[in-house]
Short mmCIF file of C-alpha atoms in Angstrom, two decimals:
data_model
loop_
_atom_site.label_atom_id
_atom_site.label_comp_id
_atom_site.label_asym_id
_atom_site.label_seq_id
_atom_site.Cartn_x
_atom_site.Cartn_y
_atom_site.Cartn_z
CA MET A 145 -0.03 -0.01 -0.01
CA VAL A 146 1.38 3.46 -0.96
CA MET A 147 -0.04 6.49 0.69
CA SER A 148 -1.33 9.30 -1.44
CA ARG A 149 -0.07 12.84 -0.81
CA ARG A 150 -3.45 13.70 0.71
CA GLN A 151 -3.30 10.75 3.06
CA LEU A 152 0.22 11.68 3.98
CA ILE A 153 -0.63 15.37 4.78
CA GLY A 154 -3.82 14.28 6.61
CA SER A 155 -1.95 11.68 8.69
CA THR A 156 -0.12 14.32 10.85
CA ALA A 157 -2.77 14.42 13.56
CA ALA A 158 -2.78 10.65 13.90
CA ILE A 159 0.93 10.18 13.90
CA SER A 160 1.89 12.98 16.22
CA GLY A 161 0.94 11.06 19.34
CA ALA A 162 2.86 7.87 18.59
CA THR A 163 6.36 7.34 19.93
CA VAL A 164 9.68 6.33 18.45
CA GLY A 165 13.03 6.47 20.34
CA LEU A 166 13.43 8.57 23.41
CA ALA A 167 11.60 11.79 22.60
CA GLY A 168 8.33 10.78 21.11
CA LEU A 169 8.70 11.18 17.36
CA GLY A 170 5.57 10.17 15.41
CA ALA A 171 5.23 6.78 13.61
CA THR A 172 6.34 7.05 10.09
CA PRO A 173 3.90 6.96 7.16
CA ALA A 174 5.61 3.73 6.08
CA GLN A 175 4.64 2.13 9.41
CA ALA A 176 1.03 3.43 9.04
CA ALA A 177 0.96 1.99 5.52
CA GLY A 178 1.84 -1.47 6.69
CA ALA A 179 5.57 -1.72 5.79
CA PRO A 180 7.52 -4.87 6.82
CA GLY A 181 7.79 -5.46 10.55
CA THR A 182 9.98 -3.66 13.05
CA ALA A 183 12.42 -6.58 13.71
CA VAL A 184 15.11 -7.69 11.26
CA ASP A 185 12.60 -8.95 8.79
CA PRO A 186 13.69 -11.69 6.28
CA ARG A 187 11.78 -9.87 3.55
CA VAL A 188 14.26 -6.97 3.68
CA VAL A 189 17.48 -8.72 4.56
CA ILE A 190 19.15 -9.49 1.22
CA HIS A 191 22.23 -11.75 0.73
CA ARG A 192 24.59 -12.10 -2.23
CA ASP A 193 22.61 -15.07 -3.62
CA ASP A 194 19.36 -13.03 -3.75
CA PRO A 195 18.48 -11.64 -7.26
CA ARG A 196 17.61 -8.37 -5.67
CA TYR A 197 21.24 -7.94 -4.46
CA ALA A 198 22.65 -7.06 -7.92
CA GLN A 199 19.96 -4.44 -8.36
CA LEU A 200 20.81 -2.76 -5.04
CA MET A 201 24.52 -2.65 -5.92
CA LEU A 202 23.70 -0.48 -8.91
CA ARG A 203 22.63 2.37 -6.56
CA SER A 204 26.02 4.14 -6.60
CA PHE A 205 26.74 7.46 -8.27
CA ASN A 206 30.43 6.59 -8.76
CA PRO A 207 30.86 3.02 -10.05
CA ARG A 208 34.56 3.23 -9.13
CA PHE A 209 33.38 2.22 -5.66
CA ILE A 210 30.78 -0.55 -5.66
CA SER A 211 30.88 -2.57 -2.51
CA SER A 212 29.92 -6.26 -2.14
CA PRO A 213 28.69 -6.54 1.49
CA GLU A 214 27.66 -9.94 2.75
CA THR A 215 24.23 -8.54 3.73
CA VAL A 216 22.03 -5.59 2.73
CA HIS A 217 19.34 -4.47 5.17
CA LEU A 218 16.61 -2.58 3.27
CA THR A 219 15.01 -0.84 6.24
CA TYR A 220 11.64 0.80 6.56
CA THR A 221 11.66 1.87 10.19
CA ALA A 222 14.12 3.11 12.78
CA GLU A 223 13.61 -0.04 14.75
CA GLN A 224 14.75 -2.15 11.76
CA VAL A 225 17.92 0.10 11.55
CA ARG A 226 18.57 -0.38 15.24
CA ALA A 227 18.08 -4.14 15.05
CA ALA A 228 20.37 -4.45 11.97
CA VAL A 229 23.12 -2.40 13.67
CA GLU A 230 22.94 -4.35 16.92
CA GLN A 231 23.08 -7.69 15.05
CA ALA A 232 26.08 -6.64 12.98
CA VAL A 233 27.95 -5.30 15.99
CA GLY A 234 27.22 -8.54 17.85
CA ARG A 235 28.76 -10.48 14.99
CA GLY A 236 31.84 -8.20 14.69
CA GLN A 237 30.84 -7.02 11.22
CA ARG A 238 31.75 -3.59 9.70
CA ILE A 239 28.67 -1.43 8.95
CA THR A 240 28.06 1.21 6.36
CA VAL A 241 24.87 3.14 5.40
CA ARG A 242 23.50 4.46 2.14
CA SER A 243 20.66 6.82 1.43
CA GLY A 244 20.81 8.44 -2.05
CA GLY A 245 24.09 6.61 -3.01
CA HIS A 246 25.78 9.85 -4.14
CA CYS A 247 29.02 9.64 -2.07
CA LEU A 248 31.80 10.96 -4.28
CA ASP A 249 34.69 9.08 -2.89
CA ASN A 250 35.34 5.67 -1.29
CA LEU A 251 33.49 6.18 2.00
CA VAL A 252 30.60 3.78 1.44
CA GLY A 253 31.81 1.29 -1.14
CA ASP A 254 34.95 0.14 0.68
CA PRO A 255 35.13 -3.67 0.47
CA ALA A 256 35.93 -3.75 4.18
CA PHE A 257 32.23 -3.17 4.86
CA GLN A 258 30.31 -6.39 5.47
CA VAL A 259 26.83 -5.00 6.21
CA LEU A 260 25.05 -2.26 4.26
CA VAL A 261 22.06 -0.59 5.78
CA ASP A 262 20.08 0.85 2.86
CA VAL A 263 17.58 3.45 4.12
CA SER A 264 16.25 4.53 0.78
CA ALA A 265 12.75 3.11 1.56
CA MET A 266 12.51 5.50 4.51
CA ASN A 267 11.62 8.50 2.40
CA GLN A 268 8.60 10.28 3.80
CA THR A 269 8.12 13.84 5.08
CA TRP A 270 5.50 15.06 7.48
CA TYR A 271 4.68 17.57 10.23
CA ASP A 272 4.98 16.52 13.84
CA ARG A 273 2.85 18.72 16.16
CA ARG A 274 4.45 17.40 19.34
CA HIS A 275 7.84 18.72 18.28
CA ARG A 276 6.47 21.62 16.19
CA ALA A 277 8.84 20.54 13.49
CA PHE A 278 8.90 18.85 10.09
CA VAL A 279 10.18 15.30 10.11
CA VAL A 280 12.07 14.17 7.00
CA GLU A 281 13.17 10.53 6.89
CA CYS A 282 16.84 9.91 6.06
CA GLY A 283 16.24 7.98 2.79
CA ALA A 284 14.18 10.84 1.12
CA THR A 285 15.76 12.47 -1.89
CA LEU A 286 16.06 16.14 -2.01
CA GLY A 287 13.40 16.13 -4.76
CA GLN A 288 10.96 14.21 -2.58
CA MET A 289 11.56 16.51 0.41
CA TYR A 290 11.03 19.68 -1.79
CA GLU A 291 7.82 18.28 -3.26
CA GLN A 292 6.25 17.08 -0.02
CA LEU A 293 7.19 20.21 1.94
CA TYR A 294 6.05 22.68 -0.71
CA LEU A 295 2.82 21.04 -1.81
CA GLY A 296 1.85 20.24 1.77
CA TRP A 297 2.79 23.55 3.51
CA LYS A 298 4.41 25.90 0.89
CA VAL A 299 7.76 25.72 2.77
CA THR A 300 11.16 24.25 2.07
CA VAL A 301 14.72 23.56 3.39
CA PRO A 302 17.45 25.31 1.46
CA ALA A 303 19.44 22.38 0.08
CA GLY A 304 21.11 21.09 -3.06
CA VAL A 305 20.48 21.48 -6.72
CA CYS A 306 20.46 17.73 -7.57
CA PRO A 307 16.97 16.19 -6.84
CA PRO A 308 18.16 12.52 -6.71
CA VAL A 309 20.66 13.18 -3.83
CA GLY A 310 19.56 11.65 -0.51
CA VAL A 311 19.04 13.83 2.50
CA GLY A 312 20.91 11.37 4.76
CA GLY A 313 24.43 12.52 3.96
CA HIS A 314 23.62 15.85 2.40
CA ILE A 315 22.12 17.32 5.50
CA ALA A 316 24.74 15.85 7.97
CA GLY A 317 27.49 17.47 5.89
CA GLY A 318 25.92 20.95 6.02
CA GLY A 319 23.83 21.13 2.95
CA TYR A 320 23.65 24.15 0.57
CA GLY A 321 22.05 25.06 -2.69
CA PRO A 322 20.42 27.78 -4.80
CA LEU A 323 18.38 29.27 -1.83
CA SER A 324 21.31 29.36 0.64
CA ARG A 325 22.36 32.90 -0.07
CA LYS A 326 18.80 33.97 0.89
CA PHE A 327 18.13 31.48 3.65
CA GLY A 328 21.37 29.90 4.84
CA LEU A 329 22.50 26.26 4.94
CA SER A 330 20.24 23.29 5.37
CA VAL A 331 21.59 22.77 8.88
CA ASP A 332 20.75 26.41 9.84
CA HIS A 333 17.17 25.10 9.96
CA LEU A 334 17.94 21.71 11.71
CA TYR A 335 16.00 21.45 14.97
CA GLY A 336 16.87 17.74 15.82
CA VAL A 337 17.91 14.36 14.59
CA GLU A 338 16.91 10.79 15.40
CA VAL A 339 20.01 8.62 15.42
CA VAL A 340 20.83 4.98 16.04
CA VAL A 341 24.02 4.89 18.17
CA VAL A 342 26.00 2.03 19.79
CA ASP A 343 27.32 2.26 23.32
CA ARG A 344 30.49 0.68 24.73
CA SER A 345 28.70 -2.66 25.52
CA GLY A 346 27.58 -3.00 21.93
CA ARG A 347 23.96 -2.19 22.60
CA ALA A 348 22.27 -0.15 19.89
CA ARG A 349 19.70 2.48 20.86
CA THR A 350 17.69 5.21 19.16
CA ILE A 351 18.17 8.75 20.43
CA VAL A 352 16.41 11.96 19.46
CA ALA A 353 18.74 14.94 19.97
CA THR A 354 17.58 18.54 19.50
CA SER A 355 18.87 22.06 19.66
CA ARG A 356 17.13 22.77 22.91
CA PRO A 357 19.59 24.21 25.47
CA ASP A 358 18.29 21.74 28.11
CA ASP A 359 18.52 18.65 25.87
CA PRO A 360 21.03 16.22 27.36
CA HIS A 361 21.84 15.13 23.84
CA ARG A 362 22.29 18.62 22.40
CA GLU A 363 25.83 17.86 21.41
CA LEU A 364 24.81 14.99 19.24
CA TRP A 365 22.47 17.36 17.41
CA TRP A 366 25.32 19.81 17.00
CA ALA A 367 27.58 17.09 15.59
CA HIS A 368 25.00 16.54 12.76
CA THR A 369 25.01 20.25 11.76
CA GLY A 370 27.97 19.66 9.45
CA GLY A 371 29.99 16.82 11.11
CA GLY A 372 29.45 14.58 8.09
CA GLY A 373 27.52 11.37 7.53
CA GLY A 374 28.50 7.95 8.94
CA ASN A 375 30.43 9.36 11.86
CA PHE A 376 28.29 9.02 15.04
CA GLY A 377 25.58 6.58 14.10
CA ILE A 378 22.87 6.17 11.51
CA VAL A 379 20.46 9.11 11.22
CA THR A 380 16.93 7.90 10.69
CA LYS A 381 15.02 11.15 10.76
CA TYR A 382 15.75 14.89 10.54
CA LEU A 383 13.63 17.45 12.26
CA PHE A 384 13.40 20.97 10.73
CA ARG A 385 12.30 24.28 12.14
CA THR A 386 13.88 27.71 11.61
CA PRO A 387 15.38 29.03 14.86
CA GLY A 388 13.44 31.76 16.50
CA VAL A 389 10.04 31.22 14.73
CA THR A 390 7.07 31.24 16.98
CA GLY A 391 3.49 29.95 16.70
CA ASP A 392 2.02 26.69 15.69
CA ASP A 393 1.30 27.35 11.98
CA PRO A 394 3.38 24.81 10.07
CA GLY A 395 3.46 27.09 7.08
CA LYS A 396 5.51 29.61 9.00
CA LEU A 397 8.12 27.32 10.54
CA LEU A 398 10.41 27.05 7.53
CA PRO A 399 11.29 29.40 4.70
CA THR A 400 8.87 29.97 1.85
CA PRO A 401 10.65 29.63 -1.50
CA PRO A 402 9.86 32.20 -4.26
CA PRO A 403 6.96 30.91 -6.30
CA THR A 404 8.74 31.68 -9.66
CA LEU A 405 12.31 31.96 -10.82
CA LEU A 406 14.12 33.38 -13.79
CA MET A 407 16.21 30.45 -14.99
CA THR A 408 19.08 31.58 -17.14
CA TRP A 409 21.82 29.84 -19.00
CA VAL A 410 24.61 31.94 -20.43
CA SER A 411 26.83 30.08 -22.89
CA TYR A 412 30.37 31.20 -23.70
CA PRO A 413 31.84 29.51 -26.69
CA TRP A 414 35.43 28.15 -26.35
CA ASP A 415 35.94 28.91 -30.01
CA GLY A 416 37.51 32.35 -29.97
CA LEU A 417 38.05 32.49 -26.20
CA THR A 418 41.67 33.51 -25.57
CA GLN A 419 43.63 33.02 -22.33
CA GLU A 420 43.08 36.69 -21.56
CA GLY A 421 39.33 36.32 -22.14
CA PHE A 422 39.11 33.27 -19.95
CA VAL A 423 41.05 34.96 -17.10
CA ARG A 424 38.77 37.99 -17.39
CA LEU A 425 35.63 35.84 -17.24
CA VAL A 426 36.66 34.02 -14.05
CA LYS A 427 37.96 37.30 -12.51
CA ASN A 428 34.66 39.05 -13.24
CA HIS A 429 32.69 36.22 -11.72
CA ASN A 430 34.83 35.97 -8.65
CA ALA A 431 34.97 39.72 -8.06
CA TRP A 432 31.14 40.05 -8.31
CA HIS A 433 30.69 37.41 -5.60
CA ALA A 434 33.36 39.08 -3.41
CA ALA A 435 31.31 42.33 -3.65
CA HIS A 436 27.92 40.72 -3.05
CA SER A 437 28.33 37.92 -0.44
CA ALA A 438 27.70 39.82 2.79
CA PRO A 439 24.49 39.03 4.73
CA GLY A 440 21.60 41.27 3.66
CA ASP A 441 23.13 42.03 0.22
CA PRO A 442 20.33 43.11 -2.26
CA TYR A 443 21.34 40.32 -4.60
CA GLU A 444 20.80 37.49 -2.09
CA GLY A 445 17.97 36.27 -4.28
CA LEU A 446 20.34 35.62 -7.19
CA HIS A 447 22.30 32.35 -7.20
CA SER A 448 24.67 31.30 -9.92
CA ALA A 449 27.16 28.59 -10.77
CA LEU A 450 29.99 28.98 -13.22
CA HIS A 451 30.63 25.73 -15.14
CA LEU A 452 34.20 25.74 -16.60
CA ASN A 453 34.11 22.78 -18.96
CA THR A 454 37.00 21.27 -20.87
CA GLU A 455 37.52 22.82 -24.29
CA LYS A 456 36.25 19.69 -25.96
CA GLU A 457 32.80 20.44 -24.55
CA GLN A 458 32.78 23.57 -26.66
CA PHE A 459 31.06 25.84 -24.19
CA ILE A 460 31.46 27.33 -20.67
CA PHE A 461 28.17 27.89 -18.91
CA LEU A 462 26.94 30.32 -16.38
CA GLU A 463 23.77 28.94 -14.61
CA ILE A 464 21.69 31.57 -12.84
CA ARG A 465 18.56 31.28 -10.74
CA THR A 466 16.98 34.67 -9.82
CA ASP A 467 14.03 35.13 -7.47
CA ALA A 468 11.48 36.61 -9.86
CA THR A 469 9.87 38.40 -6.94
CA MET A 470 13.07 40.48 -6.30
CA PRO A 471 12.55 44.23 -6.95
CA ASP A 472 13.69 44.82 -10.56
CA ALA A 473 14.64 41.17 -10.89
CA ARG A 474 15.22 41.29 -14.66
CA LYS A 475 17.28 44.37 -14.40
CA ALA A 476 19.40 42.85 -11.64
CA LEU A 477 19.87 39.64 -13.77
CA ASP A 478 20.89 41.70 -16.83
CA GLU A 479 23.32 43.65 -14.84
CA TYR A 480 24.87 40.50 -13.40
CA VAL A 481 25.32 38.89 -16.85
CA ALA A 482 26.85 42.12 -18.15
CA ALA A 483 29.33 42.31 -15.20
CA VAL A 484 30.48 38.75 -15.67
CA SER A 485 30.68 39.02 -19.47
CA ALA A 486 32.50 42.39 -19.61
CA GLY A 487 35.71 42.21 -21.72
CA VAL A 488 35.60 38.41 -22.25
CA GLY A 489 36.02 38.77 -26.05
CA VAL A 490 33.32 36.37 -27.13
CA THR A 491 29.65 36.94 -27.51
CA PRO A 492 27.60 34.82 -25.10
CA GLN A 493 24.20 33.34 -25.84
CA VAL A 494 21.69 34.07 -23.10
CA ASN A 495 18.51 32.00 -22.62
CA THR A 496 16.09 32.88 -19.80
CA THR A 497 12.90 31.08 -18.94
CA ASP A 498 10.13 31.82 -16.36
CA ASP A 499 10.05 28.69 -14.16
CA LEU A 500 7.82 27.62 -11.26
CA TRP A 501 10.14 27.06 -8.27
CA LEU A 502 9.08 23.51 -7.50
CA ALA A 503 9.30 22.39 -11.15
CA ASN A 504 12.77 23.93 -11.29
CA ALA A 505 13.93 22.38 -8.00
CA THR A 506 12.78 18.89 -8.95
CA LEU A 507 13.99 18.83 -12.54
CA GLU A 508 16.47 16.08 -13.23
CA TYR A 509 18.91 16.96 -15.98
CA PRO A 510 19.91 14.18 -18.37
CA GLN A 511 23.12 12.39 -17.43
CA THR A 512 25.66 13.67 -19.89
CA ILE A 513 28.99 12.93 -18.25
CA PRO A 514 30.60 9.54 -18.12
CA PRO A 515 30.08 7.78 -14.80
CA ARG A 516 33.51 7.18 -13.31
CA THR A 517 34.63 10.21 -11.30
CA LYS A 518 37.17 11.84 -9.01
CA SER A 519 36.17 15.00 -7.13
CA LYS A 520 37.93 17.67 -5.09
CA GLY A 521 36.63 20.89 -3.56
CA GLY A 522 37.35 23.95 -1.48
CA TYR A 523 35.96 27.27 -0.08
CA LEU A 524 37.08 30.70 -1.42
CA ARG A 525 37.18 33.73 0.80
CA LYS A 526 38.66 35.87 -1.98
CA PRO A 527 38.87 35.51 -5.75
CA LEU A 528 41.46 33.18 -7.23
CA ALA A 529 44.82 34.75 -8.22
CA GLU A 530 45.53 35.25 -11.92
CA ARG A 531 48.20 32.49 -11.80
CA GLN A 532 45.54 30.03 -10.55
CA ILE A 533 43.08 31.03 -13.29
CA VAL A 534 45.80 30.50 -15.92
CA GLU A 535 46.37 27.02 -14.48
CA LEU A 536 42.61 26.38 -14.94
CA TYR A 537 42.78 27.50 -18.53
CA ARG A 538 45.69 25.26 -19.27
CA GLY A 539 44.26 22.18 -17.50
CA LEU A 540 40.81 22.54 -19.25
CA ARG A 541 42.61 22.72 -22.58
CA ASP A 542 44.95 19.89 -22.01
CA PRO A 543 44.76 17.59 -25.12
CA ALA A 544 46.33 14.69 -23.20
CA TYR A 545 43.32 14.19 -20.95
CA LYS A 546 40.82 11.78 -22.45
CA GLY A 547 37.83 12.41 -20.18
CA GLN A 548 35.80 15.39 -19.14
CA CYS A 549 36.39 17.85 -16.38
CA LEU A 550 34.24 20.42 -14.73
CA VAL A 551 35.51 23.19 -12.49
CA TYR A 552 32.46 24.53 -10.74
CA PHE A 553 32.16 27.87 -8.88
CA ALA A 554 29.03 27.97 -6.77
CA GLY A 555 27.62 31.24 -5.40
CA TYR A 556 27.88 31.32 -1.65
CA GLY A 557 27.68 33.75 1.31
CA GLY A 558 24.63 35.86 2.03
CA GLN A 559 22.73 34.48 4.90
CA VAL A 560 25.29 31.54 5.15
CA ASN A 561 27.66 34.13 6.52
CA ALA A 562 25.16 35.50 9.01
CA VAL A 563 25.84 32.49 11.29
CA GLY A 564 28.74 32.27 13.63
CA PRO A 565 31.54 29.70 13.02
CA ASN A 566 30.77 27.82 16.20
CA ALA A 567 26.98 27.81 16.04
CA THR A 568 27.06 24.66 13.85
CA ALA A 569 29.75 22.16 12.98
CA VAL A 570 30.31 24.02 9.65
CA PRO A 571 32.97 26.56 10.61
CA GLN A 572 33.37 28.19 7.13
CA ARG A 573 31.14 31.23 7.58
CA ASP A 574 32.82 33.98 5.60
CA SER A 575 33.30 32.44 2.12
CA ILE A 576 32.18 33.95 -1.15
CA LEU A 577 32.26 30.79 -3.32
CA LYS A 578 32.46 26.96 -3.22
CA LEU A 579 34.78 25.43 -5.68
CA TRP A 580 34.43 21.87 -7.05
CA PHE A 581 36.65 19.95 -9.42
CA SER A 582 35.11 16.80 -11.06
CA ALA A 583 36.89 14.68 -13.55
CA SER A 584 34.85 12.02 -15.36
CA TRP A 585 35.60 9.26 -17.81
CA PRO A 586 33.76 6.18 -19.15
CA ASP A 587 36.29 3.25 -18.93
CA ALA A 588 37.80 1.52 -15.90
CA ALA A 589 41.01 1.09 -17.80
CA ASP A 590 41.55 4.81 -17.56
CA ASP A 591 41.08 5.02 -13.79
CA GLU A 592 44.71 5.41 -12.78
CA GLU A 593 45.60 7.90 -15.47
CA SER A 594 42.42 9.99 -14.98
CA VAL A 595 42.68 10.14 -11.20
CA ASP A 596 46.35 11.12 -11.47
CA TRP A 597 45.54 13.90 -13.98
CA VAL A 598 42.92 15.63 -11.76
CA ARG A 599 45.15 15.19 -8.62
CA ARG A 600 47.96 17.01 -10.36
CA PHE A 601 45.63 19.69 -11.85
CA TYR A 602 44.18 20.51 -8.47
CA GLN A 603 47.68 20.46 -6.84
CA ARG A 604 48.93 22.98 -9.39
CA VAL A 605 46.07 25.33 -8.72
CA PHE A 606 46.74 25.23 -4.98
CA ALA A 607 50.51 24.96 -5.19
CA ASP A 608 51.01 28.00 -2.94
CA THR A 609 49.56 25.99 0.04
CA GLY A 610 50.96 22.54 -0.52
CA GLY A 611 48.26 21.34 -2.95
CA MET A 612 45.23 21.95 -0.70
CA PRO A 613 43.07 25.09 -0.05
CA VAL A 614 44.49 25.56 3.48
CA SER A 615 42.62 28.22 5.46
CA ASN A 616 44.15 31.62 4.98
CA ASP A 617 42.98 35.03 3.71
CA ARG A 618 42.03 33.52 0.33
CA TYR A 619 40.83 29.94 1.11
CA ASP A 620 38.98 28.21 3.98
CA GLY A 621 39.59 24.53 3.60
CA CYS A 622 37.27 21.80 2.29
CA TYR A 623 33.60 20.68 2.30
CA ILE A 624 32.97 17.23 3.73
CA ASN A 625 30.22 16.59 1.16
CA TYR A 626 32.97 16.80 -1.42
CA PRO A 627 35.08 14.16 0.24
CA ASP A 628 38.60 13.63 -1.04
CA ILE A 629 40.65 10.86 0.63
CA ASP A 630 43.81 12.37 -0.92
CA SER A 631 43.64 14.89 1.85
CA ARG A 632 45.05 12.16 4.14
CA ASP A 633 47.91 11.33 1.71
CA PRO A 634 51.08 13.41 2.20
CA ALA A 635 51.90 12.78 -1.47
CA TRP A 636 48.94 15.02 -2.44
CA ASN A 637 48.48 17.05 0.70
CA ARG A 638 51.86 18.62 1.19
CA SER A 639 50.60 21.46 3.30
CA GLY A 640 51.39 19.91 6.64
CA VAL A 641 47.85 20.67 7.68
CA PRO A 642 45.88 17.53 8.67
CA TRP A 643 42.79 16.48 6.70
CA SER A 644 40.61 17.08 9.74
CA THR A 645 41.58 20.68 9.99
CA LEU A 646 40.92 21.26 6.30
CA TYR A 647 37.35 20.06 6.72
CA TYR A 648 36.43 21.00 10.27
CA LYS A 649 38.94 23.60 11.46
CA GLN A 650 38.40 24.39 15.14
CA SER A 651 35.25 22.21 15.27
CA TYR A 652 37.21 18.96 15.11
CA PRO A 653 38.16 18.45 18.80
CA ARG A 654 34.55 18.99 19.79
CA LEU A 655 33.43 16.50 17.15
CA GLN A 656 35.97 14.05 18.56
CA ARG A 657 34.52 14.39 22.07
CA ILE A 658 31.04 13.80 20.77
CA LYS A 659 32.27 10.78 18.89
CA ALA A 660 33.92 9.40 22.00
CA ARG A 661 30.62 9.67 23.86
CA TYR A 662 28.24 8.37 21.30
CA ASP A 663 30.47 5.89 19.31
CA PRO A 664 33.09 4.92 21.79
CA ASN A 665 34.05 1.74 19.92
CA ASP A 666 34.36 3.56 16.59
CA VAL A 667 31.70 1.36 15.01
CA PHE A 668 30.82 3.91 12.39
CA ARG A 669 34.04 4.72 10.53
CA HIS A 670 35.23 5.24 7.03
CA ALA A 671 38.21 6.82 5.14
CA LEU A 672 37.47 10.32 6.41
CA SER A 673 35.64 9.62 9.65
CA ILE A 674 35.95 11.51 12.92
CA GLU A 675 38.41 9.78 15.29
CA PRO A 676 37.23 9.48 18.92
CA LEU A 677 39.22 11.67 21.34
CA ALA A 678 41.25 9.40 23.59
CA GLY A 679 40.31 9.55 27.25
#
């Protein structure tokens, strides 16, 4: 039985009095709809000889890392997650968890993992009156969350631009997207989490931790405001409510997105684009964001991403979403395009459409890049230096590289920078842009060569700080949702700054203490996991 949207929305009164865990979260719509039982149910425990196993192994964004666990638990309830975890711990088996399957590096697909908890069936969203918060199950995709929140209550959580991404890891890592300049990060609206943790004796239990000052588990909530997925336990539910809002009207507890957007694609042809023109384009883009990334900036409702593609892709793209309700929205958009395009030396093509917000937020673009990938990222506090932009130009025109590469500058700042660096586990709160390098290629035979190519490309760009965007006046480290295990390797991280500082800065010792309290045996670990603080 599948609940209709009307049944889901109407179920809030019935579910708000039921209990799950320690703080009385409502029963999920999946439970109300008769999903498999709350124990480790044989109908959802899948072994390698089961024909469903191969299908589940396909749910990986990066096929360089496809695990082969002994057992997959396809869970429908928090109790099933708890039972699966306790069973695996009792048997001495390594555990990993997957929601959307979009981990970019080898944090989930490592062959060391023997048990995979797949939470993708836990994908509903509803309003819980008892907590005066919206509950989003960990296996929901961003698209599902957007649709259910907006159609049910005309609200949203500012999160990512890719609808198939699962909220499970996206939120735990901080979460950002096209509405973040206007409304902040996803975790700036996180009121609580329901998490399955394991104590020193090996007993698994389900805890609800909130941001309330008197909550004894408040530190566990804080750890999930940017501390990364798979570190402290398995999140089963997120609770969202914007801090400081009052009243009981659900439609006023989270941001309301603009009903319409101006969706713009600006295409700059590589044909005729000189090195000087390329440098000018990137400088223009970076400089505009340096000037317009303070909280309260009148352009907070304009979000853009500059897609620097390899020359073989023929075009560089500037992707822009503008809140159509902004005063003089079209004038602001035209001025922005003109500022970025000034002096570039090629004539861009500009295509703008009027989009409904929800249709835009849930639109899945066709898969056009080959599937095997290697990613790296960073935060920018100031524009890149000209030397670095020249390195981008040379790398993206390198004829020796067989695959594709995208260097992606995402607009940042605004209300993201209105939050203090210690208020959440995301300490990077004065950046202007996020930077992402993504190399892609189709054939496994090219893995070694392609990975080596993007490693060297990235290292050249950040040569002044040992190959990594070490926090200084220009950079501010890395983003855990763009995980890069090279940050642990001194061959590629020559900065002398540990990976943990690159990602978490001053937050890391606090995260270690929380890890020691809630995962003292280091059950939940991966290649970039928080290490418990000794003692």
